[in-house]
XYZ file of C-alpha atoms in Angstrom:
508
model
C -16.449 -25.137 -75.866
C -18.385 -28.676 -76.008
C -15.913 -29.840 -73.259
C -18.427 -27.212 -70.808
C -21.287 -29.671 -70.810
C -21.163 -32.275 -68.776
C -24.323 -34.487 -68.756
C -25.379 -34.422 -64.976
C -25.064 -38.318 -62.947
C -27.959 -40.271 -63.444
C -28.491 -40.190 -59.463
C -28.815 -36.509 -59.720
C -32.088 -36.699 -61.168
C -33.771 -39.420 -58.800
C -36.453 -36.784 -57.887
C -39.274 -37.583 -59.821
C -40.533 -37.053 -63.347
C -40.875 -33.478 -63.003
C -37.010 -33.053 -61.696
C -35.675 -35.177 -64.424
C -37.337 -32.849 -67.001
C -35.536 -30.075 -65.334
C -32.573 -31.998 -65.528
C -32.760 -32.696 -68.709
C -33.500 -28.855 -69.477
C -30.770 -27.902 -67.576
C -28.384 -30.425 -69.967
C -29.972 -28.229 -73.091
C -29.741 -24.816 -71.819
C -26.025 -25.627 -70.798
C -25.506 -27.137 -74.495
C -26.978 -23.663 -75.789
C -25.292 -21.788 -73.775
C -21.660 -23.343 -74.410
C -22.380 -22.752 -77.969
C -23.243 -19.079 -76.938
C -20.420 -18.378 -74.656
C -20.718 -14.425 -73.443
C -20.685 -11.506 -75.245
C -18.331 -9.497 -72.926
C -18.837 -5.531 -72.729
C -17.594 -3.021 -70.618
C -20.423 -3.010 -68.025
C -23.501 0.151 -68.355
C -22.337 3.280 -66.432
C -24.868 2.983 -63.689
C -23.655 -0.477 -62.476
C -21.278 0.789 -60.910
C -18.217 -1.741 -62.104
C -15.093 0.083 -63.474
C -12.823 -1.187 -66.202
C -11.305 -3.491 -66.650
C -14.197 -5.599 -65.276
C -16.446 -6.790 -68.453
C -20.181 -7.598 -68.024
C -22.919 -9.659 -70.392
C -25.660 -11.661 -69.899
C -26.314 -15.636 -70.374
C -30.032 -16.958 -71.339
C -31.557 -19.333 -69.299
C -34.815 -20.759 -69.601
C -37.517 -19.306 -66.821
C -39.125 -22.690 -66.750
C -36.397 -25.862 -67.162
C -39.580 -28.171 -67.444
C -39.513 -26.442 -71.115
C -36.234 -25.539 -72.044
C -37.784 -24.524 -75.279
C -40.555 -22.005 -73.848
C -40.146 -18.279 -72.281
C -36.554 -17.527 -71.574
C -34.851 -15.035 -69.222
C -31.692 -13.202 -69.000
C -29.059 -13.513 -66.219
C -26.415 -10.827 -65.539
C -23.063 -11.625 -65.205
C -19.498 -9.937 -64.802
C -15.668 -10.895 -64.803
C -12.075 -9.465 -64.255
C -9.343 -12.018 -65.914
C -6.677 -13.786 -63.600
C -4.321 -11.274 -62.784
C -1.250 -14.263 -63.248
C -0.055 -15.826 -66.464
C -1.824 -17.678 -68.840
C -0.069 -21.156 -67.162
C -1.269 -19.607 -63.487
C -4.660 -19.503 -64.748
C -6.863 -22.310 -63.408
C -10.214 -20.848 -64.824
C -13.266 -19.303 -63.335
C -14.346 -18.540 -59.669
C -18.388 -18.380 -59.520
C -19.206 -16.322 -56.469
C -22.442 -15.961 -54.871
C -22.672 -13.763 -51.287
C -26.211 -15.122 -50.038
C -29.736 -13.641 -49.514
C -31.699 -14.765 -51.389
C -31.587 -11.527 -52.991
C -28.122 -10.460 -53.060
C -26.267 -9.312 -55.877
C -22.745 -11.021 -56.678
C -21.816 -8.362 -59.020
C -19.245 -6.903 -57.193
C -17.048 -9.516 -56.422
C -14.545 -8.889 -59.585
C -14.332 -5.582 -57.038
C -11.933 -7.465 -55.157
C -9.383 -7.318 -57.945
C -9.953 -3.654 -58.933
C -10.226 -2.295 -55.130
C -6.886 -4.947 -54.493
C -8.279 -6.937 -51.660
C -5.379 -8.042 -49.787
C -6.976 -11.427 -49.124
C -7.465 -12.342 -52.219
C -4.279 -11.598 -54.155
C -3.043 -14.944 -54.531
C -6.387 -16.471 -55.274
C -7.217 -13.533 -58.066
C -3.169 -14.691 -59.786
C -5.343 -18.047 -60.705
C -8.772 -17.258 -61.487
C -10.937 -14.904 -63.088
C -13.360 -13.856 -60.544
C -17.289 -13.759 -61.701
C -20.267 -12.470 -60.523
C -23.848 -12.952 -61.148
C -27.479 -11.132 -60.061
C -29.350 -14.713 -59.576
C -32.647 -14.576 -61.268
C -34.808 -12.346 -60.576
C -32.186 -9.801 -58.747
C -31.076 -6.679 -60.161
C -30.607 -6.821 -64.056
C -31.451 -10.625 -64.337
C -35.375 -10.424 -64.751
C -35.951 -8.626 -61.249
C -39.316 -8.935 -59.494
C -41.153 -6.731 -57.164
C -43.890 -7.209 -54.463
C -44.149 -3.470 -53.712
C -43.820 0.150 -54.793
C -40.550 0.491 -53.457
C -41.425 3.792 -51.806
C -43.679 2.704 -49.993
C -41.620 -0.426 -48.748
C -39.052 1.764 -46.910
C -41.255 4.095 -45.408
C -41.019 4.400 -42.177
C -41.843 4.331 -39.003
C -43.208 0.947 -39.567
C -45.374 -0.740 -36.711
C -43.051 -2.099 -33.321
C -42.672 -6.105 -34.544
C -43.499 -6.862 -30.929
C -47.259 -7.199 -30.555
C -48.864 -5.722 -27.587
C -52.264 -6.560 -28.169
C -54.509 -8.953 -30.829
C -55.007 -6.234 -32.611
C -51.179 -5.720 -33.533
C -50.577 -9.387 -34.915
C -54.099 -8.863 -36.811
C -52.447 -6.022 -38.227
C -49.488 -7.461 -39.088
C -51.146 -10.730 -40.740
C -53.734 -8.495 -43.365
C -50.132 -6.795 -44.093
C -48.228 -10.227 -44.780
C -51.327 -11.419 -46.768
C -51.104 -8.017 -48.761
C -47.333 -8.457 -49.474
C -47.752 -11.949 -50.827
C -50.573 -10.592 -52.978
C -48.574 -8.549 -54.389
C -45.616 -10.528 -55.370
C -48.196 -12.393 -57.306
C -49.686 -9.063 -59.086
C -46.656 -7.330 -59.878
C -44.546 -11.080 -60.170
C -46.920 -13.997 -60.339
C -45.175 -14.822 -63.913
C -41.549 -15.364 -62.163
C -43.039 -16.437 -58.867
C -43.405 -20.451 -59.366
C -39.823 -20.811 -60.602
C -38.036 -18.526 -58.074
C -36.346 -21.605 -56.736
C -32.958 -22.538 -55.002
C -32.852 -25.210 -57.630
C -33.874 -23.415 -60.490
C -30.629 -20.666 -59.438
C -28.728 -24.109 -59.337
C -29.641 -24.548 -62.889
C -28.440 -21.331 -64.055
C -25.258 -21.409 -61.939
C -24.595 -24.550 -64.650
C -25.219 -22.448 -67.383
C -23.646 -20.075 -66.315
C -20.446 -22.411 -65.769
C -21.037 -23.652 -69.349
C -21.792 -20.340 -70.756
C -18.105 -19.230 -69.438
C -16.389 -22.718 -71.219
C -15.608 -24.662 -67.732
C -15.556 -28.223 -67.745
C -16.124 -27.262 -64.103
C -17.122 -25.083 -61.692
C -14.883 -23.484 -58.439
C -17.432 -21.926 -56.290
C -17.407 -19.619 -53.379
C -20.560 -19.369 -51.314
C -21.414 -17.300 -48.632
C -24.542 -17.352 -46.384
C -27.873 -18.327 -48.339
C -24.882 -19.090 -51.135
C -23.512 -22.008 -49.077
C -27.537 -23.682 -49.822
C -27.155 -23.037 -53.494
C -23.833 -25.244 -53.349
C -25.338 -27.535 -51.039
C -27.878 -28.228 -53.751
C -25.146 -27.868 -56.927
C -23.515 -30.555 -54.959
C -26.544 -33.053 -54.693
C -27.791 -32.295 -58.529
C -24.608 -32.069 -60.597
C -21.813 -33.631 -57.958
C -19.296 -34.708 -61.438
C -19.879 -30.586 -62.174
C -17.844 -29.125 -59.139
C -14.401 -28.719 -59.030
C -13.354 -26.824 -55.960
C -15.974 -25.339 -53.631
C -15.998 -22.969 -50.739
C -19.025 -22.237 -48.581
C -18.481 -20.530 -45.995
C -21.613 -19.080 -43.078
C -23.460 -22.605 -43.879
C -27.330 -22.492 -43.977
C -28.689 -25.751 -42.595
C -29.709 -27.745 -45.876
C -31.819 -30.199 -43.857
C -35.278 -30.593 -45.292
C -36.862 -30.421 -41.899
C -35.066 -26.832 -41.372
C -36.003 -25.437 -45.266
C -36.972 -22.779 -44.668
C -39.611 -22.546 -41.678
C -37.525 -23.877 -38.694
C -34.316 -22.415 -39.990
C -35.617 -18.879 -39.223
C -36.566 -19.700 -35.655
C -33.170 -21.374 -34.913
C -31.694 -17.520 -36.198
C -33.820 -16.270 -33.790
C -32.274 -18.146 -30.900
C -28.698 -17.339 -32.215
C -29.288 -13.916 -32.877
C -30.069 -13.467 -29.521
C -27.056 -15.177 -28.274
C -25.109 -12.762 -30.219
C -26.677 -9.899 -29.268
C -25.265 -11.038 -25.751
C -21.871 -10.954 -27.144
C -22.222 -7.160 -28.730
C -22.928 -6.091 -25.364
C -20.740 -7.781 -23.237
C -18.150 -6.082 -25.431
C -20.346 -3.154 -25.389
C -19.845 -3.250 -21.449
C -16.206 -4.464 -22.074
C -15.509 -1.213 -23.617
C -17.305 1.074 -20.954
C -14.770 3.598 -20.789
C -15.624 4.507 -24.684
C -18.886 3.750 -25.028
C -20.277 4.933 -21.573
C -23.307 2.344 -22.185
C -22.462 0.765 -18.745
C -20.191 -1.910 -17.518
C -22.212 -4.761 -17.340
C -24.207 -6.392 -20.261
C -27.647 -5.811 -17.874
C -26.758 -2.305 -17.942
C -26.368 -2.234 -21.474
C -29.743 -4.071 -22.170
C -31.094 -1.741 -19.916
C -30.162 1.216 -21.900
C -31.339 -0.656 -25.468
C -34.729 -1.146 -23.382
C -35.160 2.632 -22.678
C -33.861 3.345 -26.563
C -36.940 1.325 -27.807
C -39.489 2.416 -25.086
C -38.995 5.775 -25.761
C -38.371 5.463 -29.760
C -41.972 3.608 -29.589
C -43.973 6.269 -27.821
C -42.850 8.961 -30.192
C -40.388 7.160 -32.782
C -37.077 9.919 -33.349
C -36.931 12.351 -35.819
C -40.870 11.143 -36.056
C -39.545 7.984 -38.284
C -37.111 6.130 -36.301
C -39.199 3.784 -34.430
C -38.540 -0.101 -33.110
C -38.418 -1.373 -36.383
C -36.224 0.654 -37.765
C -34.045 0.438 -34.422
C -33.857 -3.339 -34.732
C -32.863 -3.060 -38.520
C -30.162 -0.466 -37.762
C -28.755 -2.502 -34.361
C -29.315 -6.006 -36.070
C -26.137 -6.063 -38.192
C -23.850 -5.579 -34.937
C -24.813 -9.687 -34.017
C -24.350 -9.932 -37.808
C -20.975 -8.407 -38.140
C -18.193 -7.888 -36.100
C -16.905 -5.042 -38.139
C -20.678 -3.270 -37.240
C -19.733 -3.592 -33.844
C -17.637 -0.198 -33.222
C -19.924 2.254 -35.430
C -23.536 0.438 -33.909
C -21.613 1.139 -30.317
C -20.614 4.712 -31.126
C -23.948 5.442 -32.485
C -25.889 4.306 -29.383
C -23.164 5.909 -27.245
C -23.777 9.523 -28.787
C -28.012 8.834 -28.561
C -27.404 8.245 -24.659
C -24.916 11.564 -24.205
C -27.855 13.440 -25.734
C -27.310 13.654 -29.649
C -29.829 11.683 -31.272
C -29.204 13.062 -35.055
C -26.736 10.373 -35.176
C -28.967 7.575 -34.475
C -31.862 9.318 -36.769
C -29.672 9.403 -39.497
C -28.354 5.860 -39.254
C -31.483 4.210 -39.060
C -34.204 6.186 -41.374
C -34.929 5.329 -44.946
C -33.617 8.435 -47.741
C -36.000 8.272 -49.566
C -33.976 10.277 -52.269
C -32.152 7.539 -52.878
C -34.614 6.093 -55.621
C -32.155 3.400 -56.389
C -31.198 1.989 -53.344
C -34.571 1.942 -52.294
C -35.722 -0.181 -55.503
C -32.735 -2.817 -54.723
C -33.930 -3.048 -51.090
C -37.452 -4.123 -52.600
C -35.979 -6.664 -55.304
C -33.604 -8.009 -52.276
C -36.543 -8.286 -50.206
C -39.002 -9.571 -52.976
C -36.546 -12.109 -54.208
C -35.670 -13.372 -50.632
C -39.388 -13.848 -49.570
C -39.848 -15.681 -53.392
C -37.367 -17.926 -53.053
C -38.249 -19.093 -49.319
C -41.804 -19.408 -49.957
C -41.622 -21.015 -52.642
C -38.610 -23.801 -51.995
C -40.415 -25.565 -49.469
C -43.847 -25.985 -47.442
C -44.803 -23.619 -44.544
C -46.879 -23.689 -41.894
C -50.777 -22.054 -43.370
C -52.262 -22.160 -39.594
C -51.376 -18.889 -37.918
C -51.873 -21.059 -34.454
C -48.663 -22.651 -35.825
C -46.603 -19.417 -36.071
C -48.451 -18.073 -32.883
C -47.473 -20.411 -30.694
C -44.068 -21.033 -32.118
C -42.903 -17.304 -31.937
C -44.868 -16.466 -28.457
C -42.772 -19.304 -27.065
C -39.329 -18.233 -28.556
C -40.204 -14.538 -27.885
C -39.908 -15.174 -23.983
C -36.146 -15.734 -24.076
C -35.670 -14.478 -27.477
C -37.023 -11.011 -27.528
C -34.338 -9.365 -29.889
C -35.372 -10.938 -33.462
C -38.043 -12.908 -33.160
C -41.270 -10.827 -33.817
C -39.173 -9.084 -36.592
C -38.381 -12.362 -38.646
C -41.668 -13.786 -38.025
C -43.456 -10.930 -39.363
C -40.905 -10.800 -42.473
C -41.508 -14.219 -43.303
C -45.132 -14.454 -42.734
C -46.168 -13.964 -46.168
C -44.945 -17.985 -46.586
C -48.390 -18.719 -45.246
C -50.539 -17.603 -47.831
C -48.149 -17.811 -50.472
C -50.085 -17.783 -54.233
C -47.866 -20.538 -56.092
C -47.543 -23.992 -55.419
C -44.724 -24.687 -52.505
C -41.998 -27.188 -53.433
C -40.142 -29.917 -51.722
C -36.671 -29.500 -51.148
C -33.793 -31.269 -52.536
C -32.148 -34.165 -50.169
C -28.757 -32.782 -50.298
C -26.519 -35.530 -49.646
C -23.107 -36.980 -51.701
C -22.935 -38.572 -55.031
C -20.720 -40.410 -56.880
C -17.771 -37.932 -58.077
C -18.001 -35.038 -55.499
C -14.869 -33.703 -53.986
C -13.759 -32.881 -51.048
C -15.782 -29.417 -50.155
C -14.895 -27.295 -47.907
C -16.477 -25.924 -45.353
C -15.715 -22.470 -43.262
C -17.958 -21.616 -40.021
C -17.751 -19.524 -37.450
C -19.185 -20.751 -34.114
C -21.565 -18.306 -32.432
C -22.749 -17.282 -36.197
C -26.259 -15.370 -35.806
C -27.506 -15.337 -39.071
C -26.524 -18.906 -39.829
C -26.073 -21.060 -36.857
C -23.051 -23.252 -36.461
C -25.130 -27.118 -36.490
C -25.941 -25.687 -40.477
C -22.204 -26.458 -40.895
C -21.967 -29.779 -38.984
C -25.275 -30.653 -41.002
C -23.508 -30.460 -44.653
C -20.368 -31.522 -43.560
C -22.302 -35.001 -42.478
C -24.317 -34.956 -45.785
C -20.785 -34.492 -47.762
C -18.533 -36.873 -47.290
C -15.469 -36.288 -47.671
C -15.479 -32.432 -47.104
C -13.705 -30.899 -44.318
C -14.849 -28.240 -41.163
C -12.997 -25.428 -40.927
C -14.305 -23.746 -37.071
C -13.518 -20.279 -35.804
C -13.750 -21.073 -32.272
C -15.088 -18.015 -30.032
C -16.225 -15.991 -32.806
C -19.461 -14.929 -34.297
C -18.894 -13.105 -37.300
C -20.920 -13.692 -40.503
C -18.647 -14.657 -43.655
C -15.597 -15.732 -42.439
C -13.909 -15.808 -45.688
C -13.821 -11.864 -45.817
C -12.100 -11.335 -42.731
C -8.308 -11.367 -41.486
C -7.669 -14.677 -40.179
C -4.493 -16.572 -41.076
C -5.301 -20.152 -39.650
C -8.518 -19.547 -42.610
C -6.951 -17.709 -45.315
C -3.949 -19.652 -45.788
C -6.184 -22.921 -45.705
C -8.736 -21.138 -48.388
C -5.764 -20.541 -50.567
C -4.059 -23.591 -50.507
C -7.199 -25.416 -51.142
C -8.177 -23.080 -54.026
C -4.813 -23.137 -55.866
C -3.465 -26.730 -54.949
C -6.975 -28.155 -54.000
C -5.464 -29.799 -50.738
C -7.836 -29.647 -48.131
C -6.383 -30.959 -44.413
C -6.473 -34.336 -43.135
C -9.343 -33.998 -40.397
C -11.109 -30.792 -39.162
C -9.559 -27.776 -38.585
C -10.155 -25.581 -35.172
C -8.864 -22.065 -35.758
C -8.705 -19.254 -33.045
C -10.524 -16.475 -33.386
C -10.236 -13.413 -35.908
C -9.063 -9.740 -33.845
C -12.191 -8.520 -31.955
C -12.756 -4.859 -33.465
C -10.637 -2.160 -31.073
C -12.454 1.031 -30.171
C-alpha cells in the first residue's frame, strides 16, 4: 500500500509558499489515506447503485494548507474488472464535468453492459467519485432548493434597466447565500483542491498511478492533475476539453460558449429544417428560427401552463446544441407545440416540484458549479465590464448569452478571496495524454483542445470533424473507440493527430 504515494516533482509545487503547503498536505493526506485504503460496502439504498457495485468514503482534508485541521469526507464507488486477475491493469478514476456533477454512476457502465466499454471494463475497475462538496461528499447549498427551481423565472434577455437591475440584486443575493448557508466550504471549493483529492483518492484505492477519464469541466481537473503531480498519471483521457488557459479561467471561457452555442444552435435547425417532412418546423433554418421566435414571444407574454416561460424554454431547448442524442426528442417536442399540443412542451420544460430529490441535486450542482468558478480565478467586479461584454455578444449571439451571464454573475461579488489559476503546462514524467474533441462542440469549444494539446507535449488530438456533440467518448464512433481502447489497454497512442469522420447524425 506504501507503493500509492508518490511524492509529487519538485516543479509541481513552483507556485508559491502557500501552494507548496498544499503540496505538501496533499503528500500527507495521500500517506493517510494509503494506510486507510477504503472500507468497501454495498452502497445505501437511496443511491441508487445496485450490487455488485461497492461504495465508501476516503477523508481528505477541507483545507490542504493544514492537513492536520477540519477534515471532510469524499464519496466514492467501484465495480471490479470484469477480466482475470492477469487482465487487470488497476483503477479507472472517472469524472463527467460540471463543476457539480456526480461521477457515481460510472461503475453503471458495467452493471447496465455498455457496449463501448466492454473491453475497457475486462482491465479495470471502474470508480466514481461526488467531488467535494457534491452529493454525499460534504455538499453545499446557496439556496432552498424549492425555491431555486421555481419557475417561471424572469426572460434572461433584458428589455429595459430595470430587468438587468433585477437580475444583479438577484446574483448579489445568490452569492450571499452560498456564503450563509456555505461560507465554511466556500474558500476551498477549488479545481485544485478536487485535484488534491483525486490523489487521495488514487492513493486511498493502492495505485502507484492514476488512469483517468475526463469529460467536460473533468478534462480541467486533468489539465491541472497533469501540471501538479505529472510522475502521478498513468494513462489519461479527456475528452470535451475546457480551455485551461489562465486568460480564459473562468470569465472569458463562458463568453466563447456563448459564441459556440450559438453556432450550434444553427446546426439543430438546419437539421431541424433538414427533417421538414417530420418535424413540420419549416424547411429552411430562418423558418425554423422564426418559429423558436414566436415560441418565446408568446411563452413571455403569458409563460405556458403559467410556468413555462423563456427561461425555462432556453433550459429545456439548450441541451439539443449540447447533445446530439437531444436532438430528435427537443425536435418532436417543438413539433407537437406548433401542431397545437402544448402539454408536451409544458411538461418537458417545468420544474416537479415533487421531486424533492432531484430538485436538491439541481441546487448542489448549481451551488458547487458557481463555487468552484468563482472561486478558481478573478472576475470582472465592474458590472460596466459584463455590460458591455454581453450587450456586444448578445447582437449575434442571442441564444445563450443573457442566460450564462446572468448564471455566472454572482462571480462579481463573490464573498471569499478569488484565486489564481494553475499554469497548466508539461513536466518532467508526463505521458502521452490523450485528447478527444469534437469540432463544433458548444459547451466546450474546439481551440480548448488545441490549447492543452500545445501545453502537453507529447499528447495527441483526436478530432471529430463535422460534429458537435458534447462527450465524444460516450458515443458510437469506431475511428474513436477503437483508438480509446487501444490506448487504455496497450497505452499506444498514434503517431501524429488523428482526424475522424463524424459519429451517425440521429435519424427521425
Amino acid at each position: 500500500m506504501a507503493g500509492a504515494v508518490v511524492a509529487p516533482t519538485a516543479s509541481a509545487t513552483s507556485g508559491g509558499a502557500g501552494q507548496d503547503r498544499e503540496m505538501r498536505g496533499a503528500v500527507i493526506a495521500a500517506e493517510r489515506a494509503a494506510k486507510a485504503g477504503i472500507d468497501w460496502q454495498d452502497c445505501p439504498a437511496d443511491w441508487g447503485l445496485e450490487k455488485p457495485i461497492q461504495c465508501g468514503y476516503v477523508t481528505v482534508p477541507l483545507d490542504y494548507a493544514r492537513p492536520h485541521g477540519k477534515q471532510i469526507k469524499i464519496a466514492v464507488d467501484r465495480i471490479g474488472n470484469t477480466g482475470t486477475k492477469k487482465e487487470r491493469q488497476g483503477a479507472l478514476v472517472y469524472n463527467p464535468g460540471g463543476p457539480g456533477g456526480s461521477g457515481l454512476r460510472f461503475p453503471r457502465r458495467v452493471t447496465t453492459k455498455a457496449p463501448l466499454w466492454a473491453k475497457t471494463a475486462k482491465a479495470y475497475d471502474f470508480v466514481g467519485f461526488d467531488p467535494r462538496g457534491v452529493g454525499h461528499s460534504a455538499p453545499i447549498s446557496c439556496m432552498d432548493p424549492q425555491e431555486f427551481v421555481k419557475a417561471p423565472k424572469a426572460d434572461p434577455v433584458p428589455d429595459t434597466e430595470a430587468d438587468k437591475l433585477a437580475q444583479i440584486k438577484l446574483a448579489r443575493e445568490y452569492a450571499d447565500g452560498c456564503y450563509e448557508r456555505s461560507g465554511e466550504m466556500l474558500p476551498y471549493m477549488t479545481t485544485p483542491n478536487t485535484v488534491r483529492d483525486l490523489d487521495v483518492i488514487r492513493a486511498a484505492l493502492g495505485e502507484k498511478k492514476l488512469n483517468y477519464l475526463g469529460v467536460s469541466y473533468g478534462t480541467y481537473i486533468g489539465a491541472v492533475y497533469g501540471t501538479l503531480f505529472p510522475g502521478h498519471v498513468r494513462r489519461m483521457i479527456v475528452d470535451s476539453v475546457v480551455n485551461p488557459s489562465r486568460e480564459k479561467i473562468w470569465y472569458q471561457a463562458n463568453l466563447d460558449q456563448d459564441v459556440a452555442f450559438e453556432g450550434r444552435w444553427k446546426d439543430w435547425q438546419d437539421w431541424v429544417a433538414a427533417n421538414d417532412a417530420t418535424f413540420h418546423l419549416g424547411t429552411t433554418r430562418a423558418a425554423v428560427q422564426a418559429k423558436w421566435l414566436d415560441l418565446r414571444a408568446t411563452a413571455k407574454k403569458s409563460p405556458l401552463g403559467g410556468v413555462v416561460g423563456p427561461a425555462e424554454l432556453i433550459s429545456f431547448f439548450q441541451s439539443a446544441p449540447y447533445y446530439d442524442s437531444a436532438w430528435i426528442p427537443v425536435a418532436t417536442v417543438f413539433s407537437k407545440y406548433v401542431a397545437g399540443d402544448t402539454q408536451a412542451l409544458i411538461d418537458a420544460a417545468s420544474p416537479d416540484m415533487s421531486d424533492l430529490a432531484g430538485n436538491a441535486s439541481a441546487e448542489n450542482g448549481n451551488a458547487v458549479y458557481t463555487a468552484v468558478e468563482c472561486t478558481d480565478a478573478k472576475w470582472p467586479t465592474s458590472w460596466r465590464t459584463w455590460n458591455r461584454d454581453n450587450t456586444r455578444l448578445h447582437k449575434n449571439h442571442p441564444f445563450m448569452t443573457w442566460a450564462n451571464a446572468w448564471m455566472n454573475l454572482p462571480c462579481a461579488t463573490w464573498p471569499v478571496k478569488q484565486q489564481t489559476p494553475v499554469d497548466v503546462k508539461t513536466k518532467k514524467r508526463l505521458p502521452g495524454v490523450l485528447i478527444v474533441q469534437s469540432e463544433h462542440d458548444a459547451a466546450t469549444p474546439y481551440e480548448g483542445a488545441v490549447a492543452l494539446h500545445k501545453r502537453f507535449k507529447g499528447s495527441r488530438l483526436i478530432t471529430e470533424k463535422d460534429a458537435g456533440s458534447h462527450g465524444v467518448t460516450g458515443l458510437v464512433n469506431p475511428c474513436v473507440n477503437d483508438r480509446v481502447d487501444a490506448y487504455l489497454l496497450t497505452g499506444k497512442l498514434d503517431s501524429r493527430d488523428v482526424t475522424c469522420a463524424p459519429h451517425a447524425t440521429p435519424k427521425p
